[in-house]
C-alpha positions in Angstrom: -13.6 134.8 -75.6 -10.6 137.6 -76.8 -8.9 137.9 -80.3 -5.5 138.6 -80.9 -3.5 138.8 -84.4 -0.5 136.5 -85.2 2.0 137.1 -87.4 3.4 134.1 -89.2 6.8 133.9 -90.5 9.3 131.6 -91.7 12.6 131.9 -90.4 16.2 130.6 -92.0 14.5 130.6 -95.1 13.7 133.6 -97.8 11.1 131.4 -99.1 7.5 131.1 -97.9 6.4 127.8 -96.2 10.1 126.9 -96.0 12.2 127.3 -93.3 10.6 127.2 -89.7 7.5 128.8 -89.0 7.1 131.0 -85.8 4.1 133.0 -84.6 4.5 136.5 -83.5 2.3 138.4 -81.3 3.2 141.9 -81.0 2.5 144.7 -77.8 2.3 141.8 -75.7 2.4 143.4 -71.9 -1.0 142.8 -71.7 -1.2 139.0 -71.7 -0.9 136.7 -68.5 1.8 133.9 -69.2 -1.3 131.5 -68.9 -3.0 133.4 -71.8 0.3 133.1 -73.9 0.5 129.5 -73.1 -3.0 129.4 -74.4 -2.4 131.0 -77.6 0.8 129.0 -78.1 -0.9 126.2 -77.9 -4.0 127.5 -80.3 -1.3 128.3 -82.7 0.2 124.9 -82.9 3.6 126.1 -84.1 6.7 124.8 -82.7 6.9 128.2 -80.9 5.2 131.2 -80.5 7.2 134.6 -79.5 5.1 137.2 -77.4 6.7 141.0 -77.6 7.0 142.9 -74.7 8.4 146.2 -73.5 11.3 146.0 -71.2 13.4 148.2 -68.6 16.8 146.7 -69.3 17.0 146.0 -73.1 15.5 147.2 -76.3 12.4 145.3 -76.0 11.7 141.3 -74.4 11.1 138.2 -75.8 9.2 135.2 -74.0 8.7 131.8 -76.1 6.4 129.3 -75.6 5.7 126.3 -77.4 2.7 124.7 -77.4 3.3 122.8 -74.1 5.2 125.0 -71.9 7.8 128.1 -71.9 11.4 127.8 -72.9 14.0 130.5 -72.2 15.2 131.0 -75.6 14.7 130.0 -79.1 16.7 130.9 -82.0 14.2 130.9 -84.9 11.6 132.8 -83.1 14.3 135.1 -82.5 15.3 135.4 -85.9 11.8 135.8 -87.1 10.4 138.5 -84.8 13.7 140.5 -85.2 13.0 140.3 -89.0 9.7 141.2 -88.5 10.7 144.0 -86.3 13.2 145.7 -88.7 11.0 145.2 -92.0 8.4 147.0 -90.3 10.3 150.0 -90.1 11.3 149.9 -86.2 15.2 150.5 -85.2 15.4 152.9 -88.1 19.3 152.8 -89.2 20.5 151.0 -85.8 22.7 148.0 -86.4 22.8 146.8 -82.7 20.2 146.6 -80.4 19.8 144.4 -77.1 17.3 142.3 -76.1 15.8 140.5 -72.7 15.3 136.7 -72.3 15.1 134.4 -69.9 19.0 133.2 -70.2 19.9 137.2 -70.0 20.5 140.3 -71.7 21.5 139.4 -75.9 23.0 141.2 -78.7 21.5 141.7 -81.9 22.9 142.6 -85.2 21.3 143.7 -88.3 22.7 143.0 -91.9 21.7 143.6 -95.4 23.7 141.5 -97.6 22.4 141.7 -101.2 19.2 143.7 -100.4 18.9 140.6 -98.0 17.8 141.1 -94.4 20.0 139.2 -92.0 19.8 138.8 -88.1 22.4 137.8 -86.1 22.1 136.9 -82.5 24.3 135.7 -79.8 23.2 132.9 -77.6 23.9 131.9 -74.0 27.2 130.7 -72.6 27.2 126.5 -74.2 27.1 124.0 -71.5 27.6 120.2 -72.2 27.1 117.1 -70.3 27.7 113.5 -70.8 25.0 110.9 -71.9 25.0 107.3 -70.4 22.1 106.0 -71.6 21.4 102.9 -72.9 22.6 103.4 -76.9 20.3 100.7 -78.5 17.4 102.2 -76.6 18.4 105.8 -78.1 18.9 104.4 -81.7 15.3 102.7 -81.4 14.0 105.9 -80.1 14.5 108.1 -83.5 13.9 104.7 -85.6 17.2 104.0 -86.2 19.8 100.8 -85.4 22.7 101.3 -83.1 25.1 100.6 -86.1 23.8 103.9 -87.6 25.5 106.2 -84.7 28.8 107.4 -85.2 30.4 106.5 -81.9 33.7 107.6 -83.0 32.4 111.1 -81.9 30.7 112.1 -78.7 27.0 111.7 -77.9 26.4 115.0 -75.3 23.9 117.0 -74.2 24.5 120.8 -75.3 22.8 123.8 -74.4 23.1 127.4 -75.9 19.9 128.3 -74.0 18.0 125.1 -74.6 19.2 121.7 -73.9 19.5 119.0 -76.5 21.4 115.5 -77.0 23.5 116.3 -80.0 23.9 112.6 -81.7 26.3 111.8 -84.6 24.9 109.8 -87.2 27.2 108.3 -90.2 25.4 108.4 -93.1 23.0 111.5 -94.3 21.0 108.6 -95.7 19.7 107.3 -92.0 18.1 110.7 -91.9 15.2 109.9 -94.3 14.4 106.3 -92.5 14.3 108.2 -89.0 10.8 108.2 -87.2 11.2 109.9 -83.9 9.3 108.0 -80.7 9.0 111.1 -78.7 6.9 109.4 -76.1 10.2 107.6 -75.3 12.6 110.3 -75.1 12.3 110.6 -70.9 13.1 107.2 -70.7 16.0 107.4 -72.7 17.3 110.7 -71.5 17.5 109.7 -68.0 19.8 112.8 -66.9 17.5 115.3 -68.8 14.3 113.8 -69.3 13.1 117.0 -70.8 15.6 117.6 -73.5 15.3 116.7 -77.1 17.3 114.9 -79.4 19.3 116.2 -82.5 20.9 113.9 -84.6 23.8 115.2 -86.7 26.0 114.4 -89.7 28.9 115.7 -91.5 27.0 114.4 -94.9 25.0 117.4 -96.8 22.5 117.9 -99.5 24.3 121.5 -100.1 28.2 121.0 -100.5 28.1 124.8 -98.9 26.8 123.1 -95.9 29.5 121.6 -93.3 27.0 120.0 -91.0 23.1 118.4 -91.6 20.4 117.9 -88.7 16.9 117.2 -87.8 15.7 117.8 -84.6 13.1 116.0 -82.6 11.1 117.7 -79.6 10.7 116.9 -75.9 6.9 115.2 -75.9 6.5 118.3 -73.1 6.9 120.8 -75.6 3.9 119.0 -77.5 5.5 118.9 -80.8 7.2 116.3 -82.8 9.8 117.6 -85.0 11.6 121.3 -85.5 11.7 122.1 -88.9 15.4 124.6 -88.6 16.4 125.0 -85.1 18.6 127.8 -84.0 19.8 127.2 -80.9 20.9 123.8 -81.5 22.6 124.6 -84.3 24.3 127.2 -82.0 25.2 124.0 -79.8 26.8 122.6 -82.9 29.3 125.3 -83.3 30.5 124.8 -79.5 30.6 121.1 -80.4 32.7 121.8 -83.3 35.3 123.5 -81.2 35.5 121.6 -78.1 34.9 117.8 -79.8 35.5 117.9 -83.5 38.6 120.4 -84.1 40.1 121.2 -80.7 42.9 123.4 -82.7 41.0 125.8 -84.1 40.3 129.4 -82.4 36.7 130.0 -84.4 34.9 128.6 -86.7 31.9 129.6 -89.1 29.8 127.4 -91.0 26.2 126.7 -92.5 24.1 124.2 -91.3 21.0 122.6 -93.2 17.7 121.0 -91.6 14.6 120.0 -93.0 15.4 118.5 -96.1 13.4 115.4 -95.2 10.3 117.1 -94.0 9.6 119.4 -97.1 11.3 122.2 -95.8 14.7 123.5 -96.7 16.7 125.9 -94.1 19.8 127.1 -93.6 21.6 128.4 -90.4 24.8 130.2 -90.6 26.8 129.5 -87.3 30.0 131.7 -85.6 31.6 129.9 -83.0 34.6 132.3 -80.9 37.0 130.5 -78.8 38.0 132.4 -75.6 40.6 131.4 -72.9 37.6 130.8 -70.7 35.0 130.1 -72.8 33.0 129.7 -76.6 31.1 132.8 -78.0 28.2 131.4 -80.0 26.1 133.1 -82.8 23.6 132.2 -85.4 22.3 134.5 -87.9 19.8 134.1 -90.9 17.2 135.5 -92.8 13.1 135.2 -92.8 10.0 135.6 -94.8 6.1 137.1 -94.0 3.6 134.3 -94.5 0.5 135.3 -93.4 -1.9 137.0 -90.6 -4.1 134.9 -89.1 -6.4 135.6 -85.6 -6.4 133.3 -82.5 -9.4 133.3 -79.8 -8.1 132.7 -76.3 -10.1 132.8 -72.6 
């Protein structure tokens, strides 16, 4: 058996064991894809990120759920870049580039009130229609169809990872949600590996514009993501496309995780151009612990 050191950081919070946990493996060039997958399975977090050298950018990130590799992960990016910067990498540099499966993405470091914040640009937003059964969709989250806000569109969206955005009428419904993840592939017939991301315009924190939960695809090997970076980015593009088409840009805070004892905040910025929408998310992170994983 081999042993690898894993760093546990929580993203989108400055309080340990809040936010979203990510496992970080440094200097991972020697690991095979199968070994990375095995390590991510044993870590058990929603995502584990492996940091590698890159010939195209400052570094390369590879992201794994316990079940499979994914192309992009917001909280793992924020957590791992916070880790590297706080360890003295990149010195006084404010901008770097990372290589991911969706391409080369810029990263910006900001210091605000002595708090390090990481901003990442996400992939070009994409949306496709949901034409499935609304009763089955609501049931898969433990809700009734009447709790869905059908005045706003239910759509699949991606800024690197696909999720189904489901508007919900009232914040109170979020406490009643019980995801039945194994039902998702039969409900999400157009995109069977998508996750489900219920959203709402009622919030606990009056500084936040939107509230969310995130229920994982059963193929990922997890149930719920506490605070989701890529899906929050999708929410920025959703706002400009479907909620307020008159705006050319918007900045807001997404809150997530309160129903499961987490309390994360994701800062979202969406800027409309003639042909597209640029999506940025930002947040901080905090070191929690280091542990070892045995792998074959």
